CSV table of C-alpha atoms and ligand atoms in Angstrom, one decimal:
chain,number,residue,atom,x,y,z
A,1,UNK,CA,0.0,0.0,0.0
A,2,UNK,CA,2.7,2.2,0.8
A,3,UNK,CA,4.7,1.5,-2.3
A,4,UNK,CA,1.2,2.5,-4.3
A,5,UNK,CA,1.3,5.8,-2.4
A,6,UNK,CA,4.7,6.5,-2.9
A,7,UNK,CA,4.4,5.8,-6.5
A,8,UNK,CA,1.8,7.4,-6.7
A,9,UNK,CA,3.0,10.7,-5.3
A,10,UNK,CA,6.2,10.7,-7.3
A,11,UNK,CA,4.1,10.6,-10.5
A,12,UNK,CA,2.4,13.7,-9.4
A,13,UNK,CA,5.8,15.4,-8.2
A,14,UNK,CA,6.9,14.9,-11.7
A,15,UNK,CA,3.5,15.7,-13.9
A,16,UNK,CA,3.8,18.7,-11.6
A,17,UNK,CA,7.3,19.9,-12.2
A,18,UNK,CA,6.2,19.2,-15.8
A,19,UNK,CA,3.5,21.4,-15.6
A,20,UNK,CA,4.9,23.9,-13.5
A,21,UNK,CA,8.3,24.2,-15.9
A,22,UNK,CA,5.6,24.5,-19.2
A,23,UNK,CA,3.7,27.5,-17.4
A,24,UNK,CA,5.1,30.4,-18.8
A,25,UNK,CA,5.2,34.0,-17.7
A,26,UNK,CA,3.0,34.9,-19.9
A,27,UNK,CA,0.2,31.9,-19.4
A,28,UNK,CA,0.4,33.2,-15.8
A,29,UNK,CA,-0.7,36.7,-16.8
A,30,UNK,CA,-3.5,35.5,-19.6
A,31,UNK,CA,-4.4,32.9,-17.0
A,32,UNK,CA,-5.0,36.0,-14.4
A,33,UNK,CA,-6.7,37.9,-17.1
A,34,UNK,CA,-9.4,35.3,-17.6
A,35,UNK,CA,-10.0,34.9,-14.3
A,36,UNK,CA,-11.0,38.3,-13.8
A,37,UNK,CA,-12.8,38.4,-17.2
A,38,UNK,CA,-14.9,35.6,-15.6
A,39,UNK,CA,-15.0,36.9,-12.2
A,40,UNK,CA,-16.2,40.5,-13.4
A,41,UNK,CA,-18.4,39.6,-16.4
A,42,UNK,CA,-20.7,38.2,-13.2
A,43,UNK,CA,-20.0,41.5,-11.4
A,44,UNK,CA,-21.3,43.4,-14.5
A,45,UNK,CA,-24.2,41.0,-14.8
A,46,UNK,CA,-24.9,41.7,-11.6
A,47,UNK,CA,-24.7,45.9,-11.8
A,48,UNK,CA,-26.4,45.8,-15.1
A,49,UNK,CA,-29.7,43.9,-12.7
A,50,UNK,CA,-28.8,47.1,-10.0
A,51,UNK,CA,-28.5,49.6,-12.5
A,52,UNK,CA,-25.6,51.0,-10.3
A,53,UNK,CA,-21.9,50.8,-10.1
A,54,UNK,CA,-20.4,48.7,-7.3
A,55,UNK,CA,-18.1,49.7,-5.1
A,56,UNK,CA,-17.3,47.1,-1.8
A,57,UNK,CA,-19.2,44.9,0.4
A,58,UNK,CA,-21.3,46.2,3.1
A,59,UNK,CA,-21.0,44.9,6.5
A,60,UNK,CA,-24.4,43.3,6.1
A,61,UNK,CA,-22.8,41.3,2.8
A,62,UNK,CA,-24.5,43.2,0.1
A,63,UNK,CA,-22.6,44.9,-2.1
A,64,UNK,CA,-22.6,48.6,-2.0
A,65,UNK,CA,-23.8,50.2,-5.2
A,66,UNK,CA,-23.1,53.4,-6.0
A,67,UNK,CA,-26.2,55.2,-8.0
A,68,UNK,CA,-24.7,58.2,-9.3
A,69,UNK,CA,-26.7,60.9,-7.4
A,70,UNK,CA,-23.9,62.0,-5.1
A,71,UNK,CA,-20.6,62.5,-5.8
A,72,UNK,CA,-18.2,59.5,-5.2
A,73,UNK,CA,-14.8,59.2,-5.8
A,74,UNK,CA,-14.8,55.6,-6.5
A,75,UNK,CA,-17.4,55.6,-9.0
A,76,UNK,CA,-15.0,55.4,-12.2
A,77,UNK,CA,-13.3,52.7,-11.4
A,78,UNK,CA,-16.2,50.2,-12.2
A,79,UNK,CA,-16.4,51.9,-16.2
A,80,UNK,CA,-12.4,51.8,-16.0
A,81,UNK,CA,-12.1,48.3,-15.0
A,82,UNK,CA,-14.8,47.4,-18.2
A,83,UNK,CA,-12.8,49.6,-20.6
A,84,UNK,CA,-9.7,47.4,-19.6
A,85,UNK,CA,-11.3,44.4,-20.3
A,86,UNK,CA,-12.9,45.9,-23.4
A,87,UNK,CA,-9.3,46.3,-24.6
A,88,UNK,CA,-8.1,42.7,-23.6
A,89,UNK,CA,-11.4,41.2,-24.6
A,90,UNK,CA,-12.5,43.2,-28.1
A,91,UNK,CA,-16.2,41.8,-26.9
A,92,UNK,CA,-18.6,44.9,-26.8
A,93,UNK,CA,-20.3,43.8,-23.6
A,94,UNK,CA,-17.6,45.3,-21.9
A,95,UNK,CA,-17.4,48.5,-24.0
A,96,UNK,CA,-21.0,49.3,-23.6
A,97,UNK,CA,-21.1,48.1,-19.7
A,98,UNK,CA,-18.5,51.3,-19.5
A,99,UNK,CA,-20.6,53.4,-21.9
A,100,UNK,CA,-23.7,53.0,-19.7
A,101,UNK,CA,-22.6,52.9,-16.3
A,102,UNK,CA,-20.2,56.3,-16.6
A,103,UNK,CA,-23.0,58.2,-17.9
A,104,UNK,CA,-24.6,57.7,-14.4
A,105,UNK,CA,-22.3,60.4,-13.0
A,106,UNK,CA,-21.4,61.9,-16.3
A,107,UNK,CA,-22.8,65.8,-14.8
A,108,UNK,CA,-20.0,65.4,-11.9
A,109,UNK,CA,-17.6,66.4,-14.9
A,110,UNK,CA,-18.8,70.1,-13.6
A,111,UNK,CA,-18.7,69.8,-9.8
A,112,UNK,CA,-15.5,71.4,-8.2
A,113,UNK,CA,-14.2,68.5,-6.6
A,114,UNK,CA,-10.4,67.1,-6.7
A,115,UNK,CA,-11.1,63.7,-7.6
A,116,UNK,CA,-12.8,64.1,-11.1
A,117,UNK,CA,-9.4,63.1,-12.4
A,118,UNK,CA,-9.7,60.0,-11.0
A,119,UNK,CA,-13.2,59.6,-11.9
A,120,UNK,CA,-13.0,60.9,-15.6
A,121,UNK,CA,-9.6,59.7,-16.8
A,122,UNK,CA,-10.2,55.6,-15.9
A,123,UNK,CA,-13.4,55.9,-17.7
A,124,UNK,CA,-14.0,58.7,-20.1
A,125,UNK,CA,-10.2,58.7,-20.8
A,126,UNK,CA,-9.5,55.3,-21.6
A,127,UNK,CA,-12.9,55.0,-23.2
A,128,UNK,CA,-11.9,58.1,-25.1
A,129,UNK,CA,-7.9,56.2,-25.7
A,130,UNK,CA,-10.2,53.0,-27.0
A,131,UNK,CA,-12.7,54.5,-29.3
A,132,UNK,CA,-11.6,58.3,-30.1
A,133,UNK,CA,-15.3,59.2,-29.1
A,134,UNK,CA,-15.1,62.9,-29.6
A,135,UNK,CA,-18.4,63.1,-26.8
A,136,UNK,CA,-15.6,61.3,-24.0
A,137,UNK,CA,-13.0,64.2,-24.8
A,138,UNK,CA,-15.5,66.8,-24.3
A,139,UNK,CA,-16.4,65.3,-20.8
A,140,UNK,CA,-12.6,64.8,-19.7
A,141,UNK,CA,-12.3,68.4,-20.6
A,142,UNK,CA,-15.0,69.8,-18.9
A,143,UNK,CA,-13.7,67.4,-16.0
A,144,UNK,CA,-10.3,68.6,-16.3
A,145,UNK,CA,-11.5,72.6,-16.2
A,146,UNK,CA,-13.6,71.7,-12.8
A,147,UNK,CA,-10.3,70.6,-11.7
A,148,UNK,CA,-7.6,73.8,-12.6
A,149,UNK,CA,-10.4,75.5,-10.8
A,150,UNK,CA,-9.4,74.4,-7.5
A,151,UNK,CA,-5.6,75.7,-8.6
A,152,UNK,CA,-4.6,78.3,-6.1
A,153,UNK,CA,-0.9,80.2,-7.6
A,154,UNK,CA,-0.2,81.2,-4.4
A,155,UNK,CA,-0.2,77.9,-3.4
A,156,UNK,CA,1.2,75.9,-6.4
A,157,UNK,CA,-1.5,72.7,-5.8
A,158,UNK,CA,-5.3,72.1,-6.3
A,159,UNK,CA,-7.5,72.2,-3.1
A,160,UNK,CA,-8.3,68.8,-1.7
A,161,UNK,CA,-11.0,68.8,0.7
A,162,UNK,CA,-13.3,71.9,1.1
A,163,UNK,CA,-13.2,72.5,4.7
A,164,UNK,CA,-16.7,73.8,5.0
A,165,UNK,CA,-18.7,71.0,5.9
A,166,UNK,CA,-18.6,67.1,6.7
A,167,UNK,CA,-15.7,65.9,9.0
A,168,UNK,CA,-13.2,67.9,7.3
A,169,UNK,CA,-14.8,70.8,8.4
A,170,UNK,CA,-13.6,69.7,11.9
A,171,UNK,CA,-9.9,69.7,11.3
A,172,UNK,CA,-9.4,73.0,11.6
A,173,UNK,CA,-7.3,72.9,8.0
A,174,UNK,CA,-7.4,76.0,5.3
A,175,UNK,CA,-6.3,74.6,2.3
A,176,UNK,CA,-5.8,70.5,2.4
A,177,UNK,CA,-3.1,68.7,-0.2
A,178,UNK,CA,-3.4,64.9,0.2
A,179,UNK,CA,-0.9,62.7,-1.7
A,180,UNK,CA,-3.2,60.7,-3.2
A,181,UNK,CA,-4.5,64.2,-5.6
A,182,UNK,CA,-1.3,63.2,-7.5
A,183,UNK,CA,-3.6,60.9,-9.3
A,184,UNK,CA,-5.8,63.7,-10.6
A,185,UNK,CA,-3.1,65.3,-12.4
A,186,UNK,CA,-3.7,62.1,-15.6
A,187,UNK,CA,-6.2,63.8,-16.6
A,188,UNK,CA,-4.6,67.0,-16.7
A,189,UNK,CA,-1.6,66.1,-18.3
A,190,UNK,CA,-4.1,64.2,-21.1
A,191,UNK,CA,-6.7,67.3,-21.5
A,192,UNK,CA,-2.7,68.9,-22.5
A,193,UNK,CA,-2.3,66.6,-25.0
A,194,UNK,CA,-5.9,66.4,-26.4
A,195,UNK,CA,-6.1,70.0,-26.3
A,196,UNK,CA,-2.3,72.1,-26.8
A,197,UNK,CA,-3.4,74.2,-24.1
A,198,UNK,CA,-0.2,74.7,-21.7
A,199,UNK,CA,-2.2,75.6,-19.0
A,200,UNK,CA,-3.4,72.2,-18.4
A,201,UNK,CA,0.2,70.7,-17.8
A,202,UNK,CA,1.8,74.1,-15.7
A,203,UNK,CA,-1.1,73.4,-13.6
A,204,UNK,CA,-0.4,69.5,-13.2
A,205,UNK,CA,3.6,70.7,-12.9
A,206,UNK,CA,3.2,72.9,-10.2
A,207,UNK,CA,0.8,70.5,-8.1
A,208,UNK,CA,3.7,67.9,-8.7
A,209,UNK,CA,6.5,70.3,-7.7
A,210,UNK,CA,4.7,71.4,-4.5
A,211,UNK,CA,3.9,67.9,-3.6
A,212,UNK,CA,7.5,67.0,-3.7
A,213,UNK,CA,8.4,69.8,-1.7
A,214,UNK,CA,6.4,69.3,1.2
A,215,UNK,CA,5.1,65.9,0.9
A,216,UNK,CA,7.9,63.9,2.3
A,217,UNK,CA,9.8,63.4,4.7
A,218,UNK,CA,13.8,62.5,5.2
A,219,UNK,CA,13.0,58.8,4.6
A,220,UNK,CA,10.9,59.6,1.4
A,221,UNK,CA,7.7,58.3,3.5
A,222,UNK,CA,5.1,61.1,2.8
A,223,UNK,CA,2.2,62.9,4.8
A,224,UNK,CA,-1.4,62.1,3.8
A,225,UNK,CA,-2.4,65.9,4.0
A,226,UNK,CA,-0.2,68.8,4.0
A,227,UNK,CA,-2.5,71.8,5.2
A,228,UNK,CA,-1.4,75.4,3.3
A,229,UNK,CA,-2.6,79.1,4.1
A,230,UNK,CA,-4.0,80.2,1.0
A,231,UNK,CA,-2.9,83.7,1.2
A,232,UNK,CA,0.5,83.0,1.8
A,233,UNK,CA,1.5,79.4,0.3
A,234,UNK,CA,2.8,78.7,3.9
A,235,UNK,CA,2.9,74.6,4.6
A,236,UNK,CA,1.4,75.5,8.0
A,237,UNK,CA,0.0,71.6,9.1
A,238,UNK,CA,1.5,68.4,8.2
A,239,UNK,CA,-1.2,65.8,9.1
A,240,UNK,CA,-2.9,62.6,8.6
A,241,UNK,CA,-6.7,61.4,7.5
A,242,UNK,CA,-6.8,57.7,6.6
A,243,UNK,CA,-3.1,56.6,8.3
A,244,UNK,CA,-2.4,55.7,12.0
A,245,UNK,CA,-0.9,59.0,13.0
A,246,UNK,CA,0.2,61.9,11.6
A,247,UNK,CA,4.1,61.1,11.4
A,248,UNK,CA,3.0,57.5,10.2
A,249,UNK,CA,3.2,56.0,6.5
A,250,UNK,CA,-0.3,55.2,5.2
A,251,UNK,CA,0.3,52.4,2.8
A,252,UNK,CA,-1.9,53.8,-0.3
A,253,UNK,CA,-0.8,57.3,0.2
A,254,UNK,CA,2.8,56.0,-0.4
A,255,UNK,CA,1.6,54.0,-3.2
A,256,UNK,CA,-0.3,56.8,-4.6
A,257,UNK,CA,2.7,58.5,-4.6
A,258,UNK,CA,5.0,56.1,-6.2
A,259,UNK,CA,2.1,56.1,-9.2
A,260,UNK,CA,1.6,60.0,-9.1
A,261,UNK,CA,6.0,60.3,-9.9
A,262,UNK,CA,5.9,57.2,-12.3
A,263,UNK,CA,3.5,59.1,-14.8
A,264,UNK,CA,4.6,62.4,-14.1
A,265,UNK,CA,7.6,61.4,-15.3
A,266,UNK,CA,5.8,59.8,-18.3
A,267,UNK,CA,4.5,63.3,-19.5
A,268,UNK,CA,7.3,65.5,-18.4
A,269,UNK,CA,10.5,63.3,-18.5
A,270,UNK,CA,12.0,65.4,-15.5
A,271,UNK,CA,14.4,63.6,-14.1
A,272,UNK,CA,13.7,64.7,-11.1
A,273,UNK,CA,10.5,62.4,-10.7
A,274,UNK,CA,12.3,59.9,-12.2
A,275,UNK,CA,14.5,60.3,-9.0
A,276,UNK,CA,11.6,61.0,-6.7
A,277,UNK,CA,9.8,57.5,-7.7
A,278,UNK,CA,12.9,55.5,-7.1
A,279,UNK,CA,13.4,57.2,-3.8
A,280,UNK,CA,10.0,56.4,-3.0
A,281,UNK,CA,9.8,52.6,-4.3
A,282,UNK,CA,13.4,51.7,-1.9
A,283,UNK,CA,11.2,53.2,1.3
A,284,UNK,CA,8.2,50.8,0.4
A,285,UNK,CA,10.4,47.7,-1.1
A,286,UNK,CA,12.7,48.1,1.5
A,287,UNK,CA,11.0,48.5,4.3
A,288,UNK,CA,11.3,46.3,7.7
A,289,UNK,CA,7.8,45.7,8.8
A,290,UNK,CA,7.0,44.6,4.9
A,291,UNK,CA,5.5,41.3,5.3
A,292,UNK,CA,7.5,38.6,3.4
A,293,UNK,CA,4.9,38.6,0.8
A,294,UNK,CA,5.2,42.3,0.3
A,295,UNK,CA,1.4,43.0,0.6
A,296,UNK,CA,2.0,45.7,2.6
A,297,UNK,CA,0.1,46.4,6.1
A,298,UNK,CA,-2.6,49.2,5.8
A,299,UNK,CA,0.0,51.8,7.3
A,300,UNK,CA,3.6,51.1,7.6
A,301,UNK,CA,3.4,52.3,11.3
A,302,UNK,CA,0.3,50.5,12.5
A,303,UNK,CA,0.8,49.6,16.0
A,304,UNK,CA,-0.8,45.9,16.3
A,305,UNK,CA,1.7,44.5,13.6
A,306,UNK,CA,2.0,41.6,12.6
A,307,UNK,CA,-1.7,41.4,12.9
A,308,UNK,CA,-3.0,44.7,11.5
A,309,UNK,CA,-4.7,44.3,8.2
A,310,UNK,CA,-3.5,44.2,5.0
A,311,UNK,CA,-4.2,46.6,2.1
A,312,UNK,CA,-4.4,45.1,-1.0
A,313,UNK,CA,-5.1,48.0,-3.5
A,314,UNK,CA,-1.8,49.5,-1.8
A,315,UNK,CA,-0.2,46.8,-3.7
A,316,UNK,CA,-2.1,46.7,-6.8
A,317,UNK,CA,-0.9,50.7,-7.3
A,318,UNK,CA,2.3,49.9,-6.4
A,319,UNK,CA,2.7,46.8,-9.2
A,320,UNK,CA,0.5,49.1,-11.9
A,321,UNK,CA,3.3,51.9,-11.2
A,322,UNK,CA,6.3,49.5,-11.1
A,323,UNK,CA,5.3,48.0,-14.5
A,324,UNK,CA,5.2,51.1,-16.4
A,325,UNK,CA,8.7,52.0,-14.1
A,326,UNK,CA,10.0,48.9,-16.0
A,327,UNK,CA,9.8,51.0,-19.9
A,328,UNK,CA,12.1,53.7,-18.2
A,329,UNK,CA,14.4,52.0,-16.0
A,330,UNK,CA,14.8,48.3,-17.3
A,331,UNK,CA,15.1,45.3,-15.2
A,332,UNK,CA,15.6,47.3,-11.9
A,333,UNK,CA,11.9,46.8,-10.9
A,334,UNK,CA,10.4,44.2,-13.1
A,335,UNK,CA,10.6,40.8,-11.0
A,336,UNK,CA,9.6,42.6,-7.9
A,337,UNK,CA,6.4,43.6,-9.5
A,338,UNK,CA,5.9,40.2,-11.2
A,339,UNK,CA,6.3,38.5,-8.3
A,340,UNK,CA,3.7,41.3,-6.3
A,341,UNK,CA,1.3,40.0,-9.3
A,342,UNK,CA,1.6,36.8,-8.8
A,343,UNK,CA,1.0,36.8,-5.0
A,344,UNK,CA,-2.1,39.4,-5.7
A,345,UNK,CA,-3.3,36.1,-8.2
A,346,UNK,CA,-2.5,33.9,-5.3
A,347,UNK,CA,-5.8,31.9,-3.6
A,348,UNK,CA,-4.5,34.2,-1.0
A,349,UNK,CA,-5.5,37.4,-2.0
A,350,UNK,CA,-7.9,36.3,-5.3
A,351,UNK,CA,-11.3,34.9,-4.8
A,352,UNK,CA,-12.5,31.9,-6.3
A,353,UNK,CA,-15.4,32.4,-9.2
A,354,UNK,CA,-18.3,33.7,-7.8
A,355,UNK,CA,-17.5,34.5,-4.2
A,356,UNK,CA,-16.5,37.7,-2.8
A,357,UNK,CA,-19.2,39.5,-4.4
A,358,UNK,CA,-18.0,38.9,-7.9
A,359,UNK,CA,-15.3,40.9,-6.7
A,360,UNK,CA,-11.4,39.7,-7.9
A,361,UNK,CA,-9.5,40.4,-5.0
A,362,UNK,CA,-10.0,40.6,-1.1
A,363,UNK,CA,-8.3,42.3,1.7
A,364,UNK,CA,-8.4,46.2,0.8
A,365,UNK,CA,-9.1,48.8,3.5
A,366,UNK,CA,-10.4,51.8,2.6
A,367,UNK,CA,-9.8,54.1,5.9
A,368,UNK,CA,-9.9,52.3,9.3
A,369,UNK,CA,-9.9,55.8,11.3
A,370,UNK,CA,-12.8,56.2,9.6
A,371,UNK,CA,-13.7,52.8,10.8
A,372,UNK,CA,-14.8,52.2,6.9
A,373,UNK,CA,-14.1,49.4,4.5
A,374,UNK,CA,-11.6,47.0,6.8
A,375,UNK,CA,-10.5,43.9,4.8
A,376,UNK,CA,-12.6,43.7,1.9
A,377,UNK,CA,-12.7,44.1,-1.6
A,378,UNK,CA,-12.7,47.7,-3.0
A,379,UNK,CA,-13.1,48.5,-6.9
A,380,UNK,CA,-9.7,50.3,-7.5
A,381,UNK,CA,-7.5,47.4,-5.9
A,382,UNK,CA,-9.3,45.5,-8.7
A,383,UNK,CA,-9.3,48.2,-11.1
A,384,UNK,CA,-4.7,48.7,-10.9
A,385,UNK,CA,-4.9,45.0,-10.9
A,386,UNK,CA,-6.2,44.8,-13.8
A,387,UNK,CA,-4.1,47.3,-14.6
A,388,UNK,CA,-1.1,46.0,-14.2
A,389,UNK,CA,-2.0,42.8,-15.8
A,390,UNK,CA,-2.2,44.6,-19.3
A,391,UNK,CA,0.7,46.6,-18.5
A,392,UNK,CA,2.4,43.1,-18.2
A,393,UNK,CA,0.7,41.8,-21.2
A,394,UNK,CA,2.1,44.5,-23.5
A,395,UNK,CA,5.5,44.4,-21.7
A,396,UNK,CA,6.0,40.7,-22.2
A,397,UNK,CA,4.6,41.0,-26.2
A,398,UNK,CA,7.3,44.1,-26.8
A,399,UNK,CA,10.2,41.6,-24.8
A,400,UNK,CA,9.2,38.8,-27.3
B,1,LIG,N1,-8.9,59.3,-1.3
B,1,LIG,C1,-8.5,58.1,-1.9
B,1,LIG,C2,-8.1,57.0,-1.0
B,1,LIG,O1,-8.8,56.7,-0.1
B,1,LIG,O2,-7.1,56.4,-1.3
């Protein structure tokens, strides 16, 4: 019997090394992109019934759908995540899923808030990069006007939070910068290019210059909100939202930031934020309380490590933005980013067709001062996944 078991077990050690050694790099990645085809074409099946966009998992277990009626800053990822997998795809299903479910919040285009980049750029923008629908350009640059209205000269950024109502009201800030509004400045740098008009990209250079002035700290860690006076330009508070405290390392805002440098330097080629993102990607690859699987903790400083949650969209920014790092510094950053994929792909992190809400991946916070979205799936940690996973696709396809 034992001889049976052995035998038996060395014939799967060797049908598995055989099957292991004939998986390729780039099966792995196609074989990640069809699971989130599959996974998501139930999500979308799912919205199309809601009429709404999803966003997470309630506490009750229902999904939380976002309707389009108020302003949310997650509510582009959904569209973006279909126009990605329009593109891998070609199968209109996808393309029209985007189509109808961004025109939900289409009139936010003309609401001064700092996150219509976001919003507009991952759907009307790669819609508008897929299709050359002249309607999407119009709404990205309406979008992107809403946003150089928040500019303030004196201060060199765009205005965060307004500080008139809701808890930011009770912060006693002026003029809030968060890292994460380096995001926003895609679109701007795109409305640039779509348009000629400079004043799109001096707008998006001088929110990226401030930001790297005050931002960071000695270790290239950075603040979540750097609080300006508005008549003078003064950095006058240097504080924290979403992270533990205000001299600790949120995990997304460092990822943000690593993202924000990446494709400034893809617009600009400064050097300088070619030197700012490689400052930024030692402190988060490098850093001692990293777990081993470098799925980092929700903030680098959170006190009940190792058992603090994880964030998982922290990690899908960070592969997105080491990808594209790849096509300007070869090599250097590549198998660290591969090997974040693969963990992100992992039974770990990935959930199994047709659990987690239709969902791809688990384990995202979204701000646990807020005591809001712990450890569960969020739409951008799928959204940069996905990401990523084309930016691999076409990187591997260029290598062949
Ligand atoms: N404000 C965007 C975020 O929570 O990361």
């Amino acid at each position: 019997m034992k001889k049976v078991f052995n035998l038996l077990l060395s014939g799967i050690t060797i049908f598995s090394m055989v099957c292991c050694d004939s998986i390729t790099p780039q099966d792995a990645n196609l074989e990640h992109l069809q699971h989130a085809v599959e996974q998501t074409s139930l999500l979308l099946a799912d919205a199309g019934q809601k009429g709404a966009i999803p966003r997470t998992i309630k506490p009750d277990g229902s999904t939380h759908y976002i309707t389009g009626e108020k302003f949310d800053w997650t509510e582009g990822f959904f569209p973006g995540t279909c126009w990605y997998l329009y593109e891998f795809t070609k199968d209109a299903v996808w393309k029209d899923g985007a189509a109808k479910f961004q025109k939900l919040y289409e009139p936010h285009k003309d609401w001064s808030y700092h996150d219509v980049g976001f919003i507009f750029n991952c759907s009307y923008g790669n819609g508008y990069r897929l299709t050359g629908d002249e309607a999407f350009k119009q709404v990205m640059i309406d979008a992107a006007n809403s946003l150089v209205g928040r500019f303030n000269p004196v201060v060199g950024a765009i205005k965060s939070w307004d500080v008139d109502k809701g808890w930011q009201a009770t912060r006693g800030w002026t003029y809030p910068v968060i890292i994460d509004n380096m995001m926003n400045l895609e679109l701007l740098f795109e409305v640039h290019l779509i348009t000629g008009d400079r004043k799109y990209y001096d707008v998006a250079v001088a929110h990226a210059n401030t930001t790297m002035a005050n931002h960071f700290r000695d270790d290239y860690s950075s603040y979540h909100v750097i609080d300006y006076n508005p008549e003078t330009g003064e950095a006058v508070r240097k504080h924290t939202a979403q992270g533990f405290s205000h001299e600790s390392a949120w995990a997304r805002g460092q990822a943000w930031g690593l993202y924000g440098y990446v494709m400034c330097y893809r617009y600009t080629k400064d050097k300088a934020y070619l030197d700012m993102v490689e400052k930024i990607a030692n402190y988060i690859m490098h850093h001692p309380k990293m777990p081993e699987d470098n799925i980092p903790y929700w903030d680098y400083n959170a006190p009940d490590i190792p058992n603090a949650p994880r964030d998982v969209s922290a990690a899908t920014i960070t592969a997105s933005a080491l990808i594209e790092l790849d096509a300007y510094i070869p090599g250097k950053y590549y198998d660290y980013a591969a090997k974040l994929i693969d963990t992100l792909a992992s039974p770990s992190y990935t959930a199994t067709i047709g659990d987690n809400n239709y969902f791809i991946l688990k384990h995202s916070v979204g701000s646990i001062p807020h005591k809001n979205e712990i450890d569960v799936p969020l739409n951008y940690a799928d959204y940069y996944y996905i990401e990523a996973l084309l930016r691999q696709r076409n990187r591997n396809t260029k290598n062949k």
